[in-house]
CSV table of C-alpha atoms in Angstrom, one decimal:
chain,number,residue,atom,x,y,z
H,1,UNK,CA,99.6,114.0,136.5
H,2,UNK,CA,98.4,112.3,139.6
H,3,UNK,CA,100.7,109.4,140.6
H,4,UNK,CA,98.6,108.1,143.4
H,5,UNK,CA,97.1,104.7,142.4
H,6,UNK,CA,93.3,104.5,142.8
H,7,UNK,CA,91.4,101.4,144.3
H,8,UNK,CA,90.8,100.1,141.0
H,9,UNK,CA,94.4,100.3,140.0
H,10,UNK,CA,95.5,98.7,143.1
H,11,UNK,CA,92.8,95.8,142.6
H,12,UNK,CA,94.3,95.4,139.0
H,13,UNK,CA,97.7,95.2,140.5
H,14,UNK,CA,96.4,92.1,142.9
H,15,UNK,CA,94.6,90.6,139.8
H,16,UNK,CA,98.0,90.6,137.9
H,17,UNK,CA,100.0,89.2,140.8
H,18,UNK,CA,97.5,86.5,141.4
H,19,UNK,CA,97.6,85.6,137.7
H,20,UNK,CA,101.5,85.4,138.0
H,21,UNK,CA,101.4,83.3,141.0
H,22,UNK,CA,99.0,80.8,139.6
H,23,UNK,CA,100.0,80.7,135.7
H,24,UNK,CA,103.6,81.7,135.5
H,25,UNK,CA,105.6,78.3,135.4
H,26,UNK,CA,108.4,78.1,138.0
H,27,UNK,CA,111.0,76.6,135.5
H,28,UNK,CA,110.5,79.9,133.5
H,29,UNK,CA,110.8,82.3,136.4
H,30,UNK,CA,113.8,80.3,137.8
H,31,UNK,CA,115.5,80.8,134.5
H,32,UNK,CA,114.9,84.3,134.1
H,33,UNK,CA,115.9,85.0,137.9
H,34,UNK,CA,119.0,82.9,137.4
H,35,UNK,CA,120.1,84.6,134.2
H,36,UNK,CA,119.8,81.5,132.0
H,37,UNK,CA,119.3,81.6,128.2
H,38,UNK,CA,115.7,81.2,127.2
H,39,UNK,CA,114.9,79.1,124.3
H,40,UNK,CA,112.3,79.7,121.5
H,41,UNK,CA,110.0,77.2,123.3
H,42,UNK,CA,110.3,79.2,126.5
H,43,UNK,CA,109.1,82.3,124.9
H,44,UNK,CA,106.4,80.7,123.1
H,45,UNK,CA,105.0,78.9,126.0
H,46,UNK,CA,104.8,82.2,128.0
H,47,UNK,CA,103.0,84.0,125.0
H,48,UNK,CA,100.6,81.2,124.8
H,49,UNK,CA,99.9,81.5,128.5
H,50,UNK,CA,99.2,85.4,128.2
H,51,UNK,CA,97.2,85.0,124.9
H,52,UNK,CA,94.9,82.4,126.8
H,53,UNK,CA,94.3,85.0,129.4
H,54,UNK,CA,93.8,87.7,126.8
H,55,UNK,CA,96.7,89.5,128.3
H,56,UNK,CA,99.3,89.3,125.3
H,57,UNK,CA,98.4,92.4,123.3
H,58,UNK,CA,99.0,94.7,126.1
H,59,UNK,CA,99.3,97.8,124.0
H,60,UNK,CA,96.5,96.7,121.5
H,61,UNK,CA,92.9,97.9,121.4
H,62,UNK,CA,90.3,95.3,122.2
H,63,UNK,CA,89.0,95.5,118.7
H,64,UNK,CA,92.1,93.9,117.4
H,65,UNK,CA,92.2,91.3,120.3
H,66,UNK,CA,94.2,93.3,122.8
H,67,UNK,CA,93.7,94.2,126.4
H,68,UNK,CA,92.5,97.9,125.9
H,69,UNK,CA,94.4,98.8,129.0
H,70,UNK,CA,95.4,102.3,129.8
H,71,UNK,CA,98.8,103.6,130.4
H,72,UNK,CA,98.8,102.8,134.1
H,73,UNK,CA,97.6,99.4,133.7
H,74,UNK,CA,100.4,98.6,131.2
H,75,UNK,CA,103.0,100.3,133.6
H,76,UNK,CA,101.6,98.1,136.4
H,77,UNK,CA,101.6,94.9,134.4
H,78,UNK,CA,105.3,95.6,133.4
H,79,UNK,CA,106.2,96.1,136.9
H,80,UNK,CA,104.7,92.9,138.2
H,81,UNK,CA,105.8,90.6,135.5
H,82,UNK,CA,109.5,91.8,135.8
H,83,UNK,CA,109.2,91.6,139.6
H,84,UNK,CA,107.9,88.0,139.2
H,85,UNK,CA,110.8,87.3,136.6
H,86,UNK,CA,108.5,86.4,133.8
H,87,UNK,CA,110.2,86.3,130.2
H,88,UNK,CA,109.9,89.3,128.3
H,89,UNK,CA,107.3,89.8,125.7
H,90,UNK,CA,109.1,89.6,122.4
H,91,UNK,CA,108.4,93.0,121.0
H,92,UNK,CA,108.8,92.7,117.3
H,93,UNK,CA,105.4,91.6,116.1
H,94,UNK,CA,103.4,92.8,119.2
H,95,UNK,CA,105.0,96.1,120.0
H,96,UNK,CA,106.2,97.2,116.8
H,97,UNK,CA,104.6,95.7,113.7
H,98,UNK,CA,101.2,95.4,115.3
H,99,UNK,CA,100.6,99.1,116.0
H,100,UNK,CA,102.1,100.0,112.4
H,101,UNK,CA,99.5,97.7,110.9
H,102,UNK,CA,96.7,99.1,112.8
H,103,UNK,CA,97.5,102.6,111.7
H,104,UNK,CA,98.9,102.2,108.2
H,105,UNK,CA,98.2,98.6,107.0
H,106,UNK,CA,95.3,97.7,104.9
H,107,UNK,CA,92.0,95.8,106.2
H,108,UNK,CA,93.3,92.6,104.6
H,109,UNK,CA,96.7,93.0,106.4
H,110,UNK,CA,95.2,93.5,109.6
H,111,UNK,CA,92.8,90.5,109.2
H,112,UNK,CA,95.5,88.2,108.3
H,113,UNK,CA,98.5,89.1,110.3
H,114,UNK,CA,97.3,90.5,113.7
H,115,UNK,CA,95.5,87.1,114.9
H,116,UNK,CA,98.7,85.3,113.8
H,117,UNK,CA,100.9,87.5,115.9
H,118,UNK,CA,98.6,86.9,118.9
H,119,UNK,CA,98.2,83.1,118.5
H,120,UNK,CA,101.9,82.5,117.6
H,121,UNK,CA,101.6,81.4,114.1
H,122,UNK,CA,103.9,83.9,113.0
H,123,UNK,CA,107.3,85.0,114.8
H,124,UNK,CA,108.4,88.4,113.4
H,125,UNK,CA,111.9,90.0,113.2
H,126,UNK,CA,112.9,93.4,112.2
H,127,UNK,CA,114.8,94.1,109.1
H,128,UNK,CA,115.8,97.8,109.5
H,129,UNK,CA,119.8,97.9,110.2
H,130,UNK,CA,122.3,97.2,107.3
H,131,UNK,CA,126.0,97.4,107.3
H,132,UNK,CA,126.0,100.9,106.2
H,133,UNK,CA,122.8,102.0,107.7
H,134,UNK,CA,122.4,101.6,111.4
H,135,UNK,CA,121.6,104.8,113.2
H,136,UNK,CA,121.8,106.6,109.9
H,137,UNK,CA,118.7,104.5,108.7
H,138,UNK,CA,117.7,106.6,105.6
H,139,UNK,CA,120.9,105.2,103.9
H,140,UNK,CA,119.3,101.5,103.5
H,141,UNK,CA,120.4,100.0,100.2
H,142,UNK,CA,118.3,96.8,100.2
H,143,UNK,CA,116.3,97.3,97.1
H,144,UNK,CA,112.8,96.0,96.1
H,145,UNK,CA,112.1,96.3,92.3
H,146,UNK,CA,108.5,96.0,91.2
H,147,UNK,CA,107.8,93.3,88.6
H,148,UNK,CA,104.2,92.8,87.8
H,149,UNK,CA,102.5,91.6,91.1
H,150,UNK,CA,105.7,91.0,93.0
H,151,UNK,CA,108.7,93.0,94.3
H,152,UNK,CA,112.3,91.5,93.8
H,153,UNK,CA,114.2,92.2,96.8
H,154,UNK,CA,118.3,92.1,97.2
H,155,UNK,CA,120.4,93.1,99.9
H,156,UNK,CA,121.6,92.4,103.3
H,157,UNK,CA,120.0,93.3,107.0
H,158,UNK,CA,122.1,93.0,110.1
H,159,UNK,CA,121.7,92.9,113.8
H,160,UNK,CA,118.5,91.1,113.2
H,161,UNK,CA,117.5,90.1,116.8
H,162,UNK,CA,116.3,86.4,117.2
H,163,UNK,CA,116.1,86.2,113.5
H,164,UNK,CA,117.0,82.5,113.8
H,165,UNK,CA,113.5,82.0,115.2
H,166,UNK,CA,111.6,84.1,112.9
H,167,UNK,CA,109.4,82.9,110.0
H,168,UNK,CA,108.4,86.6,108.9
H,169,UNK,CA,110.5,89.8,108.7
H,170,UNK,CA,109.3,93.4,108.2
H,171,UNK,CA,111.8,95.4,106.2
H,172,UNK,CA,112.7,98.8,105.1
H,173,UNK,CA,113.5,98.5,101.3
H,174,UNK,CA,114.6,101.1,98.7
H,175,UNK,CA,112.0,101.4,95.9
H,176,UNK,CA,113.2,104.7,94.5
H,177,UNK,CA,116.6,106.6,94.3
H,178,UNK,CA,114.9,109.8,93.4
H,179,UNK,CA,114.7,112.9,95.8
H,180,UNK,CA,115.9,112.8,99.2
H,181,UNK,CA,117.0,109.3,100.8
H,182,UNK,CA,114.1,109.1,103.1
H,183,UNK,CA,111.6,109.4,100.2
H,184,UNK,CA,112.5,106.3,98.3
H,185,UNK,CA,111.9,104.0,101.2
H,186,UNK,CA,108.9,101.3,101.4
H,187,UNK,CA,107.8,99.0,104.2
H,188,UNK,CA,107.6,95.4,103.1
H,189,UNK,CA,106.5,92.2,104.8
H,190,UNK,CA,108.6,89.1,103.7
H,191,UNK,CA,108.1,85.5,104.4
H,192,UNK,CA,111.6,84.1,105.7
H,193,UNK,CA,110.9,80.7,104.0
H,194,UNK,CA,110.9,82.4,100.6
H,195,UNK,CA,113.7,81.1,98.3
H,196,UNK,CA,116.6,83.5,98.4
H,197,UNK,CA,116.6,84.3,102.2
H,198,UNK,CA,119.5,83.5,104.2
H,199,UNK,CA,120.0,83.8,108.0
H,200,UNK,CA,123.5,83.8,109.3
H,201,UNK,CA,124.2,83.9,113.1
H,202,UNK,CA,126.4,86.6,114.7
H,203,UNK,CA,128.1,85.6,118.2
H,204,UNK,CA,128.1,88.4,120.7
H,205,UNK,CA,130.6,89.2,123.3
H,206,UNK,CA,128.7,87.1,125.8
H,207,UNK,CA,128.9,84.2,123.7
H,208,UNK,CA,125.4,84.0,122.5
H,209,UNK,CA,124.2,84.1,118.8
H,210,UNK,CA,121.3,86.5,119.7
H,211,UNK,CA,121.6,88.6,116.5
H,212,UNK,CA,121.9,87.7,112.7
H,213,UNK,CA,122.8,88.7,109.2
H,214,UNK,CA,119.9,88.2,106.9
H,215,UNK,CA,120.6,88.2,103.0
H,216,UNK,CA,118.2,88.6,100.2
H,217,UNK,CA,119.0,87.3,96.7
H,218,UNK,CA,116.2,87.8,94.1
H,219,UNK,CA,113.7,87.2,96.8
H,220,UNK,CA,110.1,87.4,95.2
H,221,UNK,CA,107.6,89.1,97.4
H,222,UNK,CA,103.9,89.6,96.7
H,223,UNK,CA,103.0,93.2,96.2
H,224,UNK,CA,100.2,92.9,98.5
H,225,UNK,CA,102.7,92.6,101.3
H,226,UNK,CA,103.7,96.4,100.9
H,227,UNK,CA,102.4,98.3,104.0
H,228,UNK,CA,100.8,101.7,103.1
H,229,UNK,CA,101.9,103.5,100.0
H,230,UNK,CA,105.2,102.8,98.0
H,231,UNK,CA,108.0,105.2,99.1
H,232,UNK,CA,106.2,106.2,102.2
H,233,UNK,CA,108.0,103.7,104.4
H,234,UNK,CA,109.9,106.3,106.2
H,235,UNK,CA,106.8,107.7,107.9
H,236,UNK,CA,105.9,104.2,109.0
H,237,UNK,CA,109.4,103.4,110.2
H,238,UNK,CA,109.5,106.6,112.3
H,239,UNK,CA,106.2,105.7,113.9
H,240,UNK,CA,107.4,102.2,114.6
H,241,UNK,CA,110.7,103.7,116.3
H,242,UNK,CA,109.0,105.9,118.6
H,243,UNK,CA,107.3,102.9,120.1
H,244,UNK,CA,110.5,100.8,120.0
H,245,UNK,CA,112.4,103.8,121.9
H,246,UNK,CA,109.8,104.0,124.6
H,247,UNK,CA,109.9,100.4,125.2
H,248,UNK,CA,113.8,100.6,125.3
H,249,UNK,CA,113.5,102.7,128.4
H,250,UNK,CA,112.7,99.4,130.2
H,251,UNK,CA,111.5,100.7,133.5
H,252,UNK,CA,110.5,97.3,134.7
H,253,UNK,CA,113.7,95.7,133.7
H,254,UNK,CA,115.6,98.5,135.5
H,255,UNK,CA,113.6,98.1,138.7
H,256,UNK,CA,114.1,94.4,138.9
H,257,UNK,CA,117.9,94.9,138.2
H,258,UNK,CA,118.0,97.4,140.9
H,259,UNK,CA,116.3,95.2,143.3
H,260,UNK,CA,118.8,92.4,142.5
H,261,UNK,CA,121.7,94.7,142.9
H,262,UNK,CA,120.4,95.6,146.3
H,263,UNK,CA,120.2,91.9,147.2
H,264,UNK,CA,123.7,91.2,146.0
H,265,UNK,CA,125.2,94.3,147.9
H,266,UNK,CA,123.6,93.1,151.0
H,267,UNK,CA,125.3,89.5,150.7
H,268,UNK,CA,128.9,90.8,149.5
H,269,UNK,CA,131.3,92.1,152.0
H,270,UNK,CA,133.4,95.3,152.0
H,271,UNK,CA,135.7,95.9,155.0
H,272,UNK,CA,134.0,93.3,157.1
H,273,UNK,CA,130.4,94.6,156.6
H,274,UNK,CA,127.9,94.3,153.9
H,275,UNK,CA,128.8,96.3,150.8
H,276,UNK,CA,125.3,97.9,150.8
H,277,UNK,CA,126.6,99.8,154.1
H,278,UNK,CA,129.5,101.2,152.3
H,279,UNK,CA,128.8,104.9,152.0
H,280,UNK,CA,130.5,105.4,148.6
H,281,UNK,CA,128.7,102.4,147.0
H,282,UNK,CA,125.5,103.0,148.7
H,283,UNK,CA,125.7,106.8,147.3
H,284,UNK,CA,126.0,105.3,143.8
H,285,UNK,CA,123.1,103.1,144.2
H,286,UNK,CA,121.0,106.0,145.7
H,287,UNK,CA,121.8,108.1,142.7
H,288,UNK,CA,120.8,105.4,140.1
H,289,UNK,CA,117.6,104.9,142.1
H,290,UNK,CA,116.6,108.7,142.1
H,291,UNK,CA,117.2,108.5,138.3
H,292,UNK,CA,115.1,105.6,137.8
H,293,UNK,CA,112.2,107.2,139.7
H,294,UNK,CA,112.4,110.2,137.7
H,295,UNK,CA,112.5,108.3,134.5
H,296,UNK,CA,109.6,106.1,135.6
H,297,UNK,CA,107.4,109.3,136.1
H,298,UNK,CA,108.5,110.7,132.6
H,299,UNK,CA,107.7,107.3,131.2
H,300,UNK,CA,104.4,107.3,132.6
H,301,UNK,CA,103.7,110.7,131.1
H,302,UNK,CA,104.8,109.7,127.7
H,303,UNK,CA,102.7,106.4,127.6
H,304,UNK,CA,99.7,108.4,128.9
H,305,UNK,CA,100.1,111.0,126.0
H,306,UNK,CA,100.3,108.0,123.6
H,307,UNK,CA,97.1,106.6,125.0
H,308,UNK,CA,95.2,109.9,124.2
H,309,UNK,CA,96.2,109.4,120.5
H,310,UNK,CA,99.5,111.4,120.5
H,311,UNK,CA,102.4,109.4,119.0
H,312,UNK,CA,105.5,109.8,121.1
H,313,UNK,CA,108.1,112.2,119.5
H,314,UNK,CA,111.2,113.6,121.0
H,315,UNK,CA,110.1,112.2,124.5
H,316,UNK,CA,110.9,108.8,123.2
H,317,UNK,CA,114.5,110.0,122.5
H,318,UNK,CA,114.7,111.2,126.0
H,319,UNK,CA,113.5,107.9,127.5
H,320,UNK,CA,115.8,105.9,125.3
H,321,UNK,CA,118.9,107.8,126.4
H,322,UNK,CA,118.0,107.9,130.0
H,323,UNK,CA,116.6,104.3,130.1
H,324,UNK,CA,119.6,102.8,128.5
H,325,UNK,CA,122.0,104.8,130.6
H,326,UNK,CA,120.3,103.8,134.0
H,327,UNK,CA,120.3,100.2,133.0
H,328,UNK,CA,124.0,100.1,132.0
H,329,UNK,CA,124.9,101.7,135.3
H,330,UNK,CA,123.0,99.1,137.2
H,331,UNK,CA,124.9,96.4,135.3
H,332,UNK,CA,128.1,98.1,136.0
H,333,UNK,CA,127.3,98.4,139.8
H,334,UNK,CA,126.2,94.9,140.0
H,335,UNK,CA,129.5,93.7,138.2
H,336,UNK,CA,131.4,95.8,140.6
H,337,UNK,CA,129.5,94.4,143.6
H,338,UNK,CA,130.4,90.7,142.5
H,339,UNK,CA,134.1,91.7,142.5
H,340,UNK,CA,136.6,89.0,141.4
H,341,UNK,CA,133.9,86.4,140.5
H,342,UNK,CA,133.1,88.8,137.6
H,343,UNK,CA,136.2,88.0,135.9
H,344,UNK,CA,136.0,84.1,134.9
H,345,UNK,CA,133.1,84.2,132.7
H,346,UNK,CA,132.0,80.9,131.5
H,347,UNK,CA,129.3,81.6,128.8
H,348,UNK,CA,128.3,77.9,128.4
H,349,UNK,CA,127.0,77.8,132.0
H,350,UNK,CA,124.0,80.0,130.9
H,351,UNK,CA,122.8,77.4,128.6
H,352,UNK,CA,119.9,75.1,130.0
H,353,UNK,CA,121.2,71.5,130.9
H,354,UNK,CA,124.9,72.7,130.6
H,355,UNK,CA,127.2,70.5,132.8
H,356,UNK,CA,129.6,73.4,133.6
H,357,UNK,CA,130.3,74.4,137.3
H,358,UNK,CA,130.0,78.2,137.5
H,359,UNK,CA,132.8,80.2,139.4
H,360,UNK,CA,131.5,81.8,142.6
H,361,UNK,CA,128.1,82.5,143.9
H,362,UNK,CA,125.1,81.8,141.4
H,363,UNK,CA,124.5,85.5,140.9
H,364,UNK,CA,127.9,86.4,139.6
H,365,UNK,CA,127.7,84.8,136.2
H,366,UNK,CA,124.4,86.5,135.2
H,367,UNK,CA,125.8,89.8,136.5
H,368,UNK,CA,128.8,89.6,133.9
H,369,UNK,CA,126.4,88.4,131.2
H,370,UNK,CA,124.0,91.3,131.7
H,371,UNK,CA,127.0,93.8,131.8
H,372,UNK,CA,128.3,92.4,128.5
H,373,UNK,CA,125.1,92.1,126.5
H,374,UNK,CA,123.5,95.4,127.5
H,375,UNK,CA,126.2,97.5,126.1
H,376,UNK,CA,124.1,97.2,123.0
H,377,UNK,CA,121.3,99.2,124.7
H,378,UNK,CA,122.7,102.7,124.0
H,379,UNK,CA,123.4,101.7,120.2
H,380,UNK,CA,120.4,99.8,118.7
H,381,UNK,CA,117.1,101.5,118.1
H,382,UNK,CA,119.2,104.5,117.1
H,383,UNK,CA,122.3,105.3,119.1
H,384,UNK,CA,122.0,107.8,122.1
H,385,UNK,CA,124.2,110.1,120.1
H,386,UNK,CA,121.6,110.2,117.2
H,387,UNK,CA,118.9,110.7,120.0
H,388,UNK,CA,120.5,113.7,121.4
H,389,UNK,CA,120.5,115.2,117.9
H,390,UNK,CA,116.7,114.5,117.5
H,391,UNK,CA,116.2,116.3,120.9
H,392,UNK,CA,118.3,119.2,120.0
H,393,UNK,CA,116.3,119.7,116.8
H,394,UNK,CA,112.7,118.8,118.0
H,395,UNK,CA,112.9,120.3,121.4
H,396,UNK,CA,115.7,122.9,121.6
H,397,UNK,CA,115.4,124.0,117.9
H,398,UNK,CA,119.0,124.0,117.5
């Protein structure tokens, strides 16, 4: 594919930059650049700004209120928003559920839920993983039993990211025990305010309760909240996961993190010279930058294929593996560059308004937080070990 940007694409990049210069609040970009924790209101404010511009549904067609952008435009937008330190677009409604509803949902579901995703009426979270069903997702045990015009749901989900903010959750539930495990799974939309739903926080190694357990005890869900056909949820789940794994590659995030690493390496000293001039450290940075450039090209090819109507397959697994390994390597190098200041990690200093003095330069604390938090990258969305199995079967036919 031709990787030279056209004049129209260059003009689009200028348009995105001008928009960010004018509309991205400095308080938000400062929080992101400084590694501070974002609040629910921070995410909602940025979503509202993008939606007012018509730029929130970046991977949605115009007929559903999206941008209708092609693969290169989405790539440019991701590059520029990460460069400007904009908050990430929370993916669960926009990048995961939205495409599933457009392809498999009923007209009524599309008409009801898609506008609510864009205007912020609904905050969605993902109910996939369970204590005994993470990467082995077909082992889900949460049940949904049909009783008249409702399903009665019982079970537990875990690692539910930002579930404390959500009012809706899309879940994989078991509606049949016959046949193969994949054949008895359905895709259900559940209101988090329904009696019987309980959310319990899980505190991570970086001190933040970013993920949650979600419990369902005799939760009554309208049958009309079933997406597609009963017992066909595995098909919809795989379709969603291909989009999730492509997004997990995080080219824009890695590019921004690499620029930050170079900046820190230029400030920190090694042997009386800037660390960036140390040949051993510079070689490590060069290698990760080469890997990132190669992955960015592969990511563009995969997104372009998806834009042509081809759902990403094993290519998503390749991107998930490489993207997460690259981001973790950048995090490790950044923490190494910070040196001893990475050791005294004060989690509370990342909270807005915290009256806590950080130890060392301002970039030290976020370096450690990113290192801790991003250990999850190679696990969620299907562990990298499972992704290698997918590649061995789908591409190598082993």
